[in-house]
Amino acid sequence: MMGELDRAVETFNRLVKLANPLGLLSEDANPHTGQLLGNFPQTFTHVGLIHAAITIGELLEARDARFRAWT
């Protein structure tokens, strides 16, 4: 939303790589080792991840002039 869409995509992809084999995340992760820390699994982390995925997807579609019709 700040005009740094490419950076958002890179950050999102780094975060997704931190998920365990089941795709679950904890509430925190060590940025150097990727070790998941804190409560696990963490619903609020997943809600934020889903919201970011939807927002990034919509912004990429708009940037690339791709639009979906709501049916």
PDB file of N, CA and C in Angstrom, residues 2 24 34 39 71:
ATOM      1  N   MET A   2       2.182   1.121   0.274  1.00  0.00           N
ATOM      2  CA  MET A   2       3.101   2.262   0.302  1.00  0.00           C
ATOM      3  C   MET A   2       3.849   2.416  -1.015  1.00  0.00           C
ATOM      4  N   LEU A  24       2.391 -24.349   8.890  1.00  0.00           N
ATOM      5  CA  LEU A  24       2.023 -23.637  10.111  1.00  0.00           C
ATOM      6  C   LEU A  24       3.159 -22.733  10.582  1.00  0.00           C
ATOM      7  N   GLY A  34      15.586 -18.825  11.290  1.00  0.00           N
ATOM      8  CA  GLY A  34      14.284 -19.304  10.840  1.00  0.00           C
ATOM      9  C   GLY A  34      13.559 -20.146  11.874  1.00  0.00           C
ATOM     10  N   ASN A  39       4.206 -19.178  20.894  1.00  0.00           N
ATOM     11  CA  ASN A  39       3.031 -20.048  20.808  1.00  0.00           C
ATOM     12  C   ASN A  39       2.902 -20.624  19.403  1.00  0.00           C
ATOM     13  N   THR A  71     -18.682 -12.666 -10.053  1.00  0.00           N
ATOM     14  CA  THR A  71     -19.889 -13.329 -10.543  1.00  0.00           C
ATOM     15  C   THR A  71     -20.673 -13.881  -9.403  1.00  0.00           C
TER      16      THR A  71
END
